[in-house]
XYZ file of C-alpha atoms in Angstrom:
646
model
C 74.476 4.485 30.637
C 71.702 3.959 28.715
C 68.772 5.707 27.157
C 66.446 6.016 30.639
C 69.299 7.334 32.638
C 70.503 9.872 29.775
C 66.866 11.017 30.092
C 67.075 11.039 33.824
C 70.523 13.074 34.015
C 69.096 15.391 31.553
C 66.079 16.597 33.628
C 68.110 16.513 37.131
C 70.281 19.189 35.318
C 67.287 21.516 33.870
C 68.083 24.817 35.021
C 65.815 26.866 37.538
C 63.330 29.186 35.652
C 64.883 32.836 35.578
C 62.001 35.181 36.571
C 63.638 38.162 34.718
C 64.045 36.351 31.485
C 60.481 34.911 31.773
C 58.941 38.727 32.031
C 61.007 40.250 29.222
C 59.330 37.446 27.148
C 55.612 37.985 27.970
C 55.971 42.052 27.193
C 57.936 41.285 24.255
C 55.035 38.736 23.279
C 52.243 41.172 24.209
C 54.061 44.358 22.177
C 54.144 42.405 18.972
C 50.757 40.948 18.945
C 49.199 44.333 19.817
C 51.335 45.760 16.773
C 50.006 42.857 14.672
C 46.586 43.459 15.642
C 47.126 47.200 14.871
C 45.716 47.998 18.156
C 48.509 49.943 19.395
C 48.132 50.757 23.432
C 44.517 50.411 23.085
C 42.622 48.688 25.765
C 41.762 44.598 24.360
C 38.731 42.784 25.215
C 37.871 40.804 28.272
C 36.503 37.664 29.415
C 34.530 39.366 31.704
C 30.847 40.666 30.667
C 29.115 43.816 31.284
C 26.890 44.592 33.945
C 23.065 43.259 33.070
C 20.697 45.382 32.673
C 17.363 44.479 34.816
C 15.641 42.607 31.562
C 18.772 40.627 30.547
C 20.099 39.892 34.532
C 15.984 38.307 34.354
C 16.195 36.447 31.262
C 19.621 34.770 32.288
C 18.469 34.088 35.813
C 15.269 32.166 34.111
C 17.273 30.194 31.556
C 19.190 29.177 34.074
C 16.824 27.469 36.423
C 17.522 23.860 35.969
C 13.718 23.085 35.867
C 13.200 25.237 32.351
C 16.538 24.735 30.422
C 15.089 21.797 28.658
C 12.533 22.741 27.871
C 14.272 26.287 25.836
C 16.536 23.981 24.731
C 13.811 21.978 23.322
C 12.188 24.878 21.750
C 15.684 26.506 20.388
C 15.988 23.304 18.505
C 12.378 23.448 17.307
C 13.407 26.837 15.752
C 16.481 26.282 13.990
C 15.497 23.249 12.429
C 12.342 24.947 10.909
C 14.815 28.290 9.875
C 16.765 24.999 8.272
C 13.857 23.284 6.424
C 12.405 26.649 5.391
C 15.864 26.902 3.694
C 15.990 24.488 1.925
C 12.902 24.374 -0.062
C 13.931 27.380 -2.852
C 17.135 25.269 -3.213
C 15.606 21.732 -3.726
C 12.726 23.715 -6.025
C 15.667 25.264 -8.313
C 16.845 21.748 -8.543
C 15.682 20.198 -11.627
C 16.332 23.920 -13.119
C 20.277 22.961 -12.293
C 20.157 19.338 -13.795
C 18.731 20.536 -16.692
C 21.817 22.610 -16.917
C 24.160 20.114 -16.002
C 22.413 17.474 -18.439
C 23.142 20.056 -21.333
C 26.533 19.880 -20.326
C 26.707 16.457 -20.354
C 25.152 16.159 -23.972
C 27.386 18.286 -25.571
C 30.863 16.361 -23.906
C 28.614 12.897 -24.753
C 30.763 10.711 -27.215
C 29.151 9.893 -30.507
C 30.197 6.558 -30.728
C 27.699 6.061 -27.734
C 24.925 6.357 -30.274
C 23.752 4.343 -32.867
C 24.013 7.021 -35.317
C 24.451 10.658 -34.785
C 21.878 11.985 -32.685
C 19.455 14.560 -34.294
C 19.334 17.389 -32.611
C 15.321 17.777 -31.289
C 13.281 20.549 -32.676
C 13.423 23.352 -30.039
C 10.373 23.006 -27.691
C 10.606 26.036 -25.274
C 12.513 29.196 -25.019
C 15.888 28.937 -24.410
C 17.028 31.075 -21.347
C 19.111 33.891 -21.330
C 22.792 33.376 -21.581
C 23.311 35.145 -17.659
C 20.250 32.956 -16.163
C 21.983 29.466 -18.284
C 25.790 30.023 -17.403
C 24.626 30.663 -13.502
C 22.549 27.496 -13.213
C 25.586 25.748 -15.097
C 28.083 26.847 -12.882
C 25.514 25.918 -9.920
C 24.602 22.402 -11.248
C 29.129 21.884 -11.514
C 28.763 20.898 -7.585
C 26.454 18.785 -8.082
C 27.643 16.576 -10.610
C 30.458 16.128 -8.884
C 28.988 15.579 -5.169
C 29.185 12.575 -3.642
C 26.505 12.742 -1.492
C 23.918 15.282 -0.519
C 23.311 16.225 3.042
C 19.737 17.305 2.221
C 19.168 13.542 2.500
C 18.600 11.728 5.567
C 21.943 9.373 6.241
C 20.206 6.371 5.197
C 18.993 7.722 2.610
C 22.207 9.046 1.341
C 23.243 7.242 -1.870
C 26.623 8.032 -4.104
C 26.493 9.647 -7.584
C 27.249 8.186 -10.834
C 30.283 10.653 -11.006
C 32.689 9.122 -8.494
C 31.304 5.472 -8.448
C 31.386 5.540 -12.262
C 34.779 7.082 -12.374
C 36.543 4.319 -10.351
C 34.641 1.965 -12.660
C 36.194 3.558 -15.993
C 32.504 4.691 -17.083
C 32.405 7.919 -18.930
C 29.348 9.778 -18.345
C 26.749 8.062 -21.016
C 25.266 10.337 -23.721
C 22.531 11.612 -23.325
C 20.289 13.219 -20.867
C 22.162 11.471 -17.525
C 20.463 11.812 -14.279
C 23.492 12.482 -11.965
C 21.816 13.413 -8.543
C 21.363 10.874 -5.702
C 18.102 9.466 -5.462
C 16.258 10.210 -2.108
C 14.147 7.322 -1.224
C 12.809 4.689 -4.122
C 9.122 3.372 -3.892
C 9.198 1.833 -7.283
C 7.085 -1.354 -7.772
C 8.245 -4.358 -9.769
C 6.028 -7.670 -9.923
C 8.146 -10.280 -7.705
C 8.868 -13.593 -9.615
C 11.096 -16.223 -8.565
C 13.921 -17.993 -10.477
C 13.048 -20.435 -12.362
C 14.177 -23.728 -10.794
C 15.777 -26.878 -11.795
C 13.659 -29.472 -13.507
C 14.008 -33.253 -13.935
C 14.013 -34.030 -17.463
C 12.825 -37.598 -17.125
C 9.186 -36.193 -15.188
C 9.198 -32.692 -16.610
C 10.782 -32.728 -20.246
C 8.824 -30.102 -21.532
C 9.703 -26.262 -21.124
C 7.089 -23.462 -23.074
C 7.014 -19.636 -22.564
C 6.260 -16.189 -24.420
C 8.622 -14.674 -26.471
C 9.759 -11.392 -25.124
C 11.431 -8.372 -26.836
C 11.053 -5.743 -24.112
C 14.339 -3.891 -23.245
C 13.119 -1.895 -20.302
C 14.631 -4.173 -17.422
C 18.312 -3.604 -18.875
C 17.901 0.423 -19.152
C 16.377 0.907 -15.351
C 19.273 -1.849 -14.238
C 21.812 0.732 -16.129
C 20.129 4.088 -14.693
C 20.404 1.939 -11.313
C 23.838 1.988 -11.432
C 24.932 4.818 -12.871
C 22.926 6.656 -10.098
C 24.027 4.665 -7.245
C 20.564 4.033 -6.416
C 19.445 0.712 -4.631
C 18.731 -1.877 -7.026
C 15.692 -4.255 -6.456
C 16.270 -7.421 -7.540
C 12.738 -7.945 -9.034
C 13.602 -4.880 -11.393
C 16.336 -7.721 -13.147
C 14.935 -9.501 -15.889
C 17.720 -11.310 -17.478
C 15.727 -12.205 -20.868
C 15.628 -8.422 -21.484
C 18.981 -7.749 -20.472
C 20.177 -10.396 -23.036
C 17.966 -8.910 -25.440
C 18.753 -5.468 -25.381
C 22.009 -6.376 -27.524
C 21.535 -7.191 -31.444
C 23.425 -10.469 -32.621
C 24.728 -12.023 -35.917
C 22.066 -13.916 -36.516
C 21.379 -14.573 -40.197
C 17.921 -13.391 -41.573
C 15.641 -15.817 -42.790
C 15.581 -16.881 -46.232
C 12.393 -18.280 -46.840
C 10.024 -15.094 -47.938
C 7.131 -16.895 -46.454
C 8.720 -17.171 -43.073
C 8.412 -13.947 -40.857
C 11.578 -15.304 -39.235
C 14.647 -17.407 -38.782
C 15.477 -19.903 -35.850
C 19.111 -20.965 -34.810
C 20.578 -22.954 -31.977
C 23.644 -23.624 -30.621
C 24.765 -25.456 -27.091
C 28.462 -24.376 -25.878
C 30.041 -25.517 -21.996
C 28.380 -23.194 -19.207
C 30.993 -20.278 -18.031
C 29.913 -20.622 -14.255
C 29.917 -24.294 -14.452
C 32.380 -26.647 -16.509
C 29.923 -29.927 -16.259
C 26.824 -28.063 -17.971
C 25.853 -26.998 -20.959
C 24.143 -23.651 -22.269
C 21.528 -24.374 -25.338
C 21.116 -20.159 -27.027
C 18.251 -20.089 -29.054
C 18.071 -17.554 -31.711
C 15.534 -16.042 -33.071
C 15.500 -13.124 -36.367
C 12.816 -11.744 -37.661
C 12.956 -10.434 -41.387
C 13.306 -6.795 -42.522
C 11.069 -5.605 -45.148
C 11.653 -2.845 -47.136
C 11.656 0.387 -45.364
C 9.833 2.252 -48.045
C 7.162 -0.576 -48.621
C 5.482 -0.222 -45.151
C 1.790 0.595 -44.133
C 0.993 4.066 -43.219
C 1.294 4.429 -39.471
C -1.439 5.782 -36.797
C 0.049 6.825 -33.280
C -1.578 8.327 -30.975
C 1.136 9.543 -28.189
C -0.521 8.987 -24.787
C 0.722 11.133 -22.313
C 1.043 10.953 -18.623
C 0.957 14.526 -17.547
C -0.172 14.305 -14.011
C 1.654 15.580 -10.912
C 4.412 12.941 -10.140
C 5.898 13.379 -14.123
C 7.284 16.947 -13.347
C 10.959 15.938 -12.752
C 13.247 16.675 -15.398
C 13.657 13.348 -16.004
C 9.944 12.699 -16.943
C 7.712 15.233 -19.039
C 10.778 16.959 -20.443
C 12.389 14.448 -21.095
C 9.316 12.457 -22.700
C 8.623 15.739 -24.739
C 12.291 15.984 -26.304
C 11.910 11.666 -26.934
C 8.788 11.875 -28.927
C 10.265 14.970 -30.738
C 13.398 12.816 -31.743
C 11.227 10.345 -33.529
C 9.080 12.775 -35.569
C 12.269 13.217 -38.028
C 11.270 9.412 -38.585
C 7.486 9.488 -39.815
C 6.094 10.078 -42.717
C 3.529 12.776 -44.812
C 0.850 10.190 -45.082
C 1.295 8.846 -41.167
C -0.884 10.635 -38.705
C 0.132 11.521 -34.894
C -2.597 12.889 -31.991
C -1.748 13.436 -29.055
C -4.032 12.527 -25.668
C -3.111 13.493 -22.218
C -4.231 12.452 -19.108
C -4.179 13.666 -15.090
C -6.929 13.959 -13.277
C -9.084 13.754 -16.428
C -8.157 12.574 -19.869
C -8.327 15.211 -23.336
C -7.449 15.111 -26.721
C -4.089 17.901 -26.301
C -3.999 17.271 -30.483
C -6.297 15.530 -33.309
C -5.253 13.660 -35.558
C -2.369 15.478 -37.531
C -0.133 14.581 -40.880
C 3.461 13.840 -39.335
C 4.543 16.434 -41.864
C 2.425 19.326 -39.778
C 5.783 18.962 -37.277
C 5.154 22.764 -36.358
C 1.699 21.985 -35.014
C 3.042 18.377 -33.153
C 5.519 20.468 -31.330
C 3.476 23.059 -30.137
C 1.195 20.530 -28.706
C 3.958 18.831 -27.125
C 5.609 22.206 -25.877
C 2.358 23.518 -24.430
C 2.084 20.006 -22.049
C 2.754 20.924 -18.353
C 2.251 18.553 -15.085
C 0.075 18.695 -12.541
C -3.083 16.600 -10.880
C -3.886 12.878 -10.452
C -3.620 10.085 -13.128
C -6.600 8.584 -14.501
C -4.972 6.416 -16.667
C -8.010 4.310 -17.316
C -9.627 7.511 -18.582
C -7.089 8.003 -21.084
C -6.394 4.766 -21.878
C -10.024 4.169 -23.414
C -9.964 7.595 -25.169
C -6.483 6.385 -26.620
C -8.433 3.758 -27.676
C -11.059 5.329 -29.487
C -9.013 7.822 -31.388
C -6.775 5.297 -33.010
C -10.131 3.354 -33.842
C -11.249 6.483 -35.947
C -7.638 7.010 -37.469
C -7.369 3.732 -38.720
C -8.032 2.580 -42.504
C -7.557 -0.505 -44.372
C -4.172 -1.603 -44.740
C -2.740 0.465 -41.727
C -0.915 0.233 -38.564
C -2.316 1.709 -35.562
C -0.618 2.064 -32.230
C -0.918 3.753 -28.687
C 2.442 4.703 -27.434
C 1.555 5.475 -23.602
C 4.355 7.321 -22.031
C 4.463 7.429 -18.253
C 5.813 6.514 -14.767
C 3.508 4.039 -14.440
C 1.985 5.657 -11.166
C -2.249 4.983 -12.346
C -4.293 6.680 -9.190
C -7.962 6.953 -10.757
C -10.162 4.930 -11.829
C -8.116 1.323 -12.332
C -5.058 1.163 -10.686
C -4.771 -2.492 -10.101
C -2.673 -4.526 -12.244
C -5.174 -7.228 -12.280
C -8.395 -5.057 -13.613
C -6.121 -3.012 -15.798
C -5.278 -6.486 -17.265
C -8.797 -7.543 -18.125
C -9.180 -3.939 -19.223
C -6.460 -4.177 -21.898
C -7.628 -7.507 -23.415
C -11.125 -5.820 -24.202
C -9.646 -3.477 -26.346
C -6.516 -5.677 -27.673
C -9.010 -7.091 -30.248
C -9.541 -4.012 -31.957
C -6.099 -4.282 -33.863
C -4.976 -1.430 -32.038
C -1.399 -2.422 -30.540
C -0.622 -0.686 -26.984
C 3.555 -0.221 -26.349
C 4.657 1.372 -23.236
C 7.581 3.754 -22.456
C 8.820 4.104 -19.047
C 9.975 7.016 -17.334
C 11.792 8.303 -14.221
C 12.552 6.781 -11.041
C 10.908 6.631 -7.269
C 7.551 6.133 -8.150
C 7.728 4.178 -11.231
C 5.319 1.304 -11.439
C 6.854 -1.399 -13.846
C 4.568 -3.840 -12.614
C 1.838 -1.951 -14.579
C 3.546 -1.230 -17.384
C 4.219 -4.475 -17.781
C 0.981 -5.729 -17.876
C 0.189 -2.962 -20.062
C 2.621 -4.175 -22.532
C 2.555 -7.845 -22.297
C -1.362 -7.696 -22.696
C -1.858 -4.773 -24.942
C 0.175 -6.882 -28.361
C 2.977 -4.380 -27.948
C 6.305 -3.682 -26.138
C 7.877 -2.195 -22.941
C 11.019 -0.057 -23.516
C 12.355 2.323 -20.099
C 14.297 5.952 -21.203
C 16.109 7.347 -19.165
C 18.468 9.261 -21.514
C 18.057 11.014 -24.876
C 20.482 8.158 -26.640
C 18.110 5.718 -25.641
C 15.436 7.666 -26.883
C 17.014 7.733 -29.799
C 17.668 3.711 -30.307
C 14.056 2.785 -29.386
C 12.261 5.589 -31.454
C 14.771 6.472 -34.072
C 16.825 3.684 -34.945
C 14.576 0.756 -33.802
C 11.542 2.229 -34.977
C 10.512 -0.529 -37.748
C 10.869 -3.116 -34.728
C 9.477 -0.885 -31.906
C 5.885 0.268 -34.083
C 5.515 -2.314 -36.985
C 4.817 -6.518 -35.934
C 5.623 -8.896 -38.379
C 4.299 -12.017 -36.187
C 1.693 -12.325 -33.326
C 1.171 -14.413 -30.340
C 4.472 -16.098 -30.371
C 5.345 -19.028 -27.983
C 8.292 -21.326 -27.772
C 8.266 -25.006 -26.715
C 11.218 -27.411 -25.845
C 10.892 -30.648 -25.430
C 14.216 -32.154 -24.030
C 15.536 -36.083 -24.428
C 15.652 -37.691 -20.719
C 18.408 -39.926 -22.793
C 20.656 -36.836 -22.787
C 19.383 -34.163 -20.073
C 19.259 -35.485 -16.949
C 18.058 -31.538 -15.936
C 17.380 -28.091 -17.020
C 16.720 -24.404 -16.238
C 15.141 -21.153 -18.657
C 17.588 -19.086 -17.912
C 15.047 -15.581 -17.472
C 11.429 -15.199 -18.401
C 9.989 -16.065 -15.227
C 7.352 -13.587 -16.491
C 6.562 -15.502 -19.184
C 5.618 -18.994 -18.738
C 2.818 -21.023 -20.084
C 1.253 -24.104 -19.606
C 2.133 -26.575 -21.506
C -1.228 -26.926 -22.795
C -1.197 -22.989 -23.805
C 0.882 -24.103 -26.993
C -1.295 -25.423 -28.821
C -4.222 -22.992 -27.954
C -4.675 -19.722 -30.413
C -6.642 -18.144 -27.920
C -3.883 -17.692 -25.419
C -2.139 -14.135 -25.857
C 1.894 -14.538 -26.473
C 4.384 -12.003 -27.350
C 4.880 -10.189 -30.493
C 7.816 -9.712 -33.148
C 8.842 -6.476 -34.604
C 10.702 -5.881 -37.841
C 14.150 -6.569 -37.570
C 13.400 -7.374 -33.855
C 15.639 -10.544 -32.499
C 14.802 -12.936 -29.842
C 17.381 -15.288 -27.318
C 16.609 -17.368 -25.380
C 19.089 -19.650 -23.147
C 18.769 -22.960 -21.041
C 21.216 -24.423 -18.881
C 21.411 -27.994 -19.176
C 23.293 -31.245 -17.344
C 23.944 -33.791 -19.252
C 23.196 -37.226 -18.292
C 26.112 -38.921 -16.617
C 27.391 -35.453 -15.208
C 28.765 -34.859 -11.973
C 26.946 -31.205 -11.697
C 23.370 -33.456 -11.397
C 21.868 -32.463 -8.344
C 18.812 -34.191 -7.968
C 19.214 -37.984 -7.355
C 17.737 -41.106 -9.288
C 14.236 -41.971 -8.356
C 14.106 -46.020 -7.196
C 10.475 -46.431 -8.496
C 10.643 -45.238 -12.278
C 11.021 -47.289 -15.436
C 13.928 -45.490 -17.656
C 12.945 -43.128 -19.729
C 14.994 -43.947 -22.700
C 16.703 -47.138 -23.604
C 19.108 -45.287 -25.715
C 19.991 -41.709 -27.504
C 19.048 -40.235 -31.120
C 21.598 -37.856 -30.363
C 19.093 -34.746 -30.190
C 19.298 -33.041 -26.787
C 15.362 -32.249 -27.282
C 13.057 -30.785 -29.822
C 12.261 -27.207 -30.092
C 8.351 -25.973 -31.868
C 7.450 -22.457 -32.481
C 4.034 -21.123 -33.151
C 2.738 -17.901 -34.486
C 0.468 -15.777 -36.415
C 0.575 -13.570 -39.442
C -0.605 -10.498 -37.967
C -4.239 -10.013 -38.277
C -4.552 -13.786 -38.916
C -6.628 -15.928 -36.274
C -4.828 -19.364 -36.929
C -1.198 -20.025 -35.639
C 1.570 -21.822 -37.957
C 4.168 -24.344 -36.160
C 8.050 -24.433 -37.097
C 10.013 -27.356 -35.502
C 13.872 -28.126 -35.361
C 15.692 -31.090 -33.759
C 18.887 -29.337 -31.012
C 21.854 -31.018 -31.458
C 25.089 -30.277 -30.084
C 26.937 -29.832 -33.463
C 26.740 -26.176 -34.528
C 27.620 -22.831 -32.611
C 25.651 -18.837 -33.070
C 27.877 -16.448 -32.993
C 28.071 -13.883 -30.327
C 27.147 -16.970 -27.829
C 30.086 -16.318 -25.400
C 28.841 -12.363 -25.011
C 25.190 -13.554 -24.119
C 25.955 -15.865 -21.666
C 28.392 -13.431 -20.349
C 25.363 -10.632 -19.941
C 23.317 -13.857 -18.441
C 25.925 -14.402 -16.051
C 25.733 -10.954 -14.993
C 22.295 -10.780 -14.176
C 22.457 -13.865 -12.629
C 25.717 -12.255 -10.563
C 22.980 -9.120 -9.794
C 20.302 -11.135 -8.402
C 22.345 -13.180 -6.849
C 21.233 -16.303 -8.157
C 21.654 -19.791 -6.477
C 22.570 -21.308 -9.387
C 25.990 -19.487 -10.195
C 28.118 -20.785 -7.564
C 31.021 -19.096 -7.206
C 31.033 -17.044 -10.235
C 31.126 -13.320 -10.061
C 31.751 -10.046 -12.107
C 35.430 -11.052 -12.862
C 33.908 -13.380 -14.566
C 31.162 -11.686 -16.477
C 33.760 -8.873 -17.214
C 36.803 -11.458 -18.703
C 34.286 -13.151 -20.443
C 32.278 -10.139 -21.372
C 35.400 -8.595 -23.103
C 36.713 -11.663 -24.704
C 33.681 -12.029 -26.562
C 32.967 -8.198 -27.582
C 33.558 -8.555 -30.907
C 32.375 -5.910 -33.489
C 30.628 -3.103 -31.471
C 30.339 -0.199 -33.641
C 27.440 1.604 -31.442
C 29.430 1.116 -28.278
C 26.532 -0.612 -26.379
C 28.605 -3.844 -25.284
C 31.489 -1.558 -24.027
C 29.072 0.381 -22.345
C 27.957 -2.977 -20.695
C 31.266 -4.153 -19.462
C 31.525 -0.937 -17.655
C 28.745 -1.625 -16.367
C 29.892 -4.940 -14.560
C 32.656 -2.724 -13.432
C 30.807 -0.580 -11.783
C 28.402 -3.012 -10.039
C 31.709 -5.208 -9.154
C 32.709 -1.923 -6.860
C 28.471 -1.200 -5.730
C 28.431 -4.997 -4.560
């Protein structure tokens, strides 16, 4: 018999129900649940309703009437979802109260070998709360840390936190102050540039561009990341990626020479049958204690859109960080801007840090942004601060978001160049996310002699202002371009690997009036090409049938690389030139080209086949070498935790 018919047998031989049996069940059932219920014999609801009263029996009958249902319906939902909105605004207006809480958290867990050095704790600018109010908004901010998505955003808006992506990734939480709340919407603006593209060597042998130091590209990609927010691929600048990590290059040792060059050309990681041609640049480092006196003025964006937690507040604790850092005889004022500009402070001895606080503890947000307005008072102030022999700088700190007066990137560029001749230099610092306008700052920076630099945590603060403050505030060379000239005899083709941004003519080289980038103290500069060597498979681009050969035969130099600059202050540029070879390596070339290859992995360039954030992590990690600040750790997580985003 098998298994069907055992079934079959089975149910013809079911017994008939036994209606005396089924009875004693149901009374046994109903006695205990009535004893369970502590109800006793007491009568239990029913499905039935009372009679209506005359109102109720109305209102039913009406809502009933197919022809107005939809229409209540309509209106209930009208109802609840203003109840719901109405809600929800104390809660998302106690928000940045709870982040602040849960970035204090995070500051005090924060590893020290995260920083460069150990972080000094900022002078106190504002009452601390009471113990009851702090501990409740900690315990209220845990949640959110910890959330992986918030359903006060719409579903496409919905992004996840830094806490689980980053955890899968291996990435403690950074020091510092960490944003850790989703983002809800991003309109930040970034100028579009495309990749540079392939040239022929043998009709376009020359390559020339600005020099760029800025670090800001790297820090957004990183607070990207960390927050799971989207990541716009014009926000990736791989020159500033590369340079946001310090190599062993040698200083110079000519005194006369602000600055020392090396080059080295190593295989390509992405592709076997190129080559990769790292240009290093160091510039000197004088002697701390024999520098100018320094002039800042701190110009500060305290209009409506810099009230998050992650703006002013942040900002104020920043500049507070790097006032352990100045000097008696250096001078700070302070010059705020919103829907008009004002002097907040005049100029002040840095050792007055008592009065520099209180001006920076009193700033609150709130109005438009004339940052035209305050850009020309700026201006003025640091004119009237400045003596002979000094260094004067404007350190504008804002989201970028200018809504009076200029607010075109254009005009605000023409703007800056009248007043770059005054010796004044202009650096930017970047703050916050969904309305940040890089774009501007950008052309702030580029055109203002100074730098761009993006915080969005107190450690990196604390490495721009604290320990890269000789290279952030004090230039040691002006208007400096680069210019490669490669051998058609030995490159068939090349690529600038990053600084779309800053290209020149070729002509621009040799012409002093054209504004170039400038070179802090200490501050280091790479720069990488991708080459193919003539006779390699990887050339793309075929032989032309109508053109004479280049070159008969090789000197063995790859190309020729010139340098121009000025002394700042001086009006004439000097030239440095240096054949490239292939003999000779830098050091720390493998973990360059690995961050290169990252970037390149980010924006999904065309050029790096099938490489991808294995890759950039095996490589990364092979190549780490000494990292006693933990930035290139930091990094690798980093490609870890975009592998898992992509």
């Amino acid at each position: 018999m098998n298994e069907l018919e055992k079934l079959q047998s089975l149910l013809r031989d079911t017994p008939a129900p036994n209606a005396d049996a089924k009875a004693a069940a149901l009374r046994a059932a109903t006695e205990n649940f009535a004893r369970l219920q502590e109800q006793g014999a007491q009568a239990r609801p029913i499905p039935e309703a009372p009679a209506k009263g005359p109102l109720w029996k109305g209102l039913a009958d009406m809502f009933n009437r197919s022809t107005l249902r939809p229409a209540l319906y309509a209106s209930t939902c009208l109802v609840i979802a203003g109840v719901a909105y109405t809600s929800y605004q104390p809660w998302s207006e106690t928000l940045p109260e709870l982040q602040d809480a849960g970035r204090a958290t995070q500051l005090a867990a924060a590893p020290e070998e995260s920083l460069q050095k150990p972080p000094q704790a900022p002078p106190t600018l504002a009452p601390k709360p009471a113990p009851q109010k702090q501990a409740a908004a900690q315990s209220a901010a845990a949640p959110l840390a910890h959330s992986q998505e918030s359903d006060s955003i719409a579903p496409h808006q919905k992004q996840k936190t830094y806490s689980a992506l980053g955890a899968m990734a291996g990435l403690d939480a950074p020091s510092g102050d960490t944003i850790t709340h989703p983002l809800q919407g991003n309109a930040d603006q970034f100028t579009g540039a495309s990749e540079n593209p392939l040239k022929i060597t043998a009709q376009d042998p020359v390559s020339t561009f600005s020099i760029d130091v800025d670090t800001a590209s790297y820090a957004y990609v990183r607070a990207s990341l960390l927050n799971g927010g989207p990541l716009n691929p014009d926000a990736i600048r791989i020159e500033e990626m590369i340079n946001y990590f310090t190599y062993d290059y040698p200083a110079p040792s000519d005194p006369d020479q602000p600055f020392s060059t090396q080059i080295s050309v190593t295989k390509t990681p992405w592709n076997p049958e190129t080559q990769l041609v790292q240009i290093g640049i160091q510039g000197m480092k004088p002697a701390i204690e024999n520098r100018p006196p320094l002039n800042l003025v701190f110009l500060i964006d305290t209009s409506g859109s810099m009230q998050n937690a992650n703006k002013l507040p942040l900002l104020k604790q920043s500049f507070a960080l790097m006032l352990g850092e100045l000097r008696p005889t250096d001078q700070v004022a302070i010059v705020t801007y919103a829907g008009s500009a004002g002097t907040a402070l005049a100029p002040t001895n840095a050792s007055e840090t008592a009065t520099i606080l209180g001006a920076l503890d009193r700033l609150t947000a709130g109005g438009s942004t004339a940052g035209q307005a305050g850009l020309r008072q700026a201006y003025a102030l640091a004119g009237q601060m400045t003596q002979v022999g000094d260094v004067s700088r404007v350190l504008l700190a804002t989201d970028g978001d200018f809504n009076v007066g200029i607010n075109n990137p254009d005009q605000m560029k023409t703007f800056i160049q009248e007043n770059r001749d005054s010796g004044t230099y202009l650096s930017v610092l970047g703050f916050g996310r969904g309305n940040y306008r890089d774009d501007m700052m950008q052309v702030l920076a580029q055109n203002g002699n100074g730098t761009a630099a993006y915080i969005d945590t107190l450690a990196e603060a604390q490495k721009v202002l604290v320990d890269q403050l000789s290279g952030a505030l004090f230039p040691i060379a002006n208007d400096v371009k680069i210019q490669v000239e490669f051998n058609p005899a030995e490159v068939a083709e090349y690529r600038l690997i990053g600084y779309e941004t800053r290209t020149l003519n070729r002509e621009d080289f040799n012409n002093d009036t054209v504004d170039a980038g400038e070179i802090g103290a200490g501050h280091q500069v790479t720069a990488l090409y991708e080459i193919t060597p003539v006779g390699s498979p990887a050339i793309l681009n075929d032989p032309l049938r109508y053109t004479e050969q280049a070159a008969s035969h090789s000197n063995g130099e790859l190309g020729y690389f010139k340098l121009r600059y000025k002394k700042p202050g001086a009006a004439d540029s000097q030239l440095v030139t240096t054949p490239i070879r292939t003999n000779g390596d830098l050091p720390d070339a493998g973990f360059a080209a690995a961050i290169a290859g990252f970037g390149q992995v980010l924006k999904h360039s065309a050029y790096i086949k099938n490489w991808s954030y294995d890759d950039a992590i095996t490589l990364a990690t092979a190549n780490k070498g000494p990292d006693p600040f933990g930035y290139r750790a930091e990094a690798i997580r980093l490609m870890k935790l975009a592998k898992i985003r992509d």
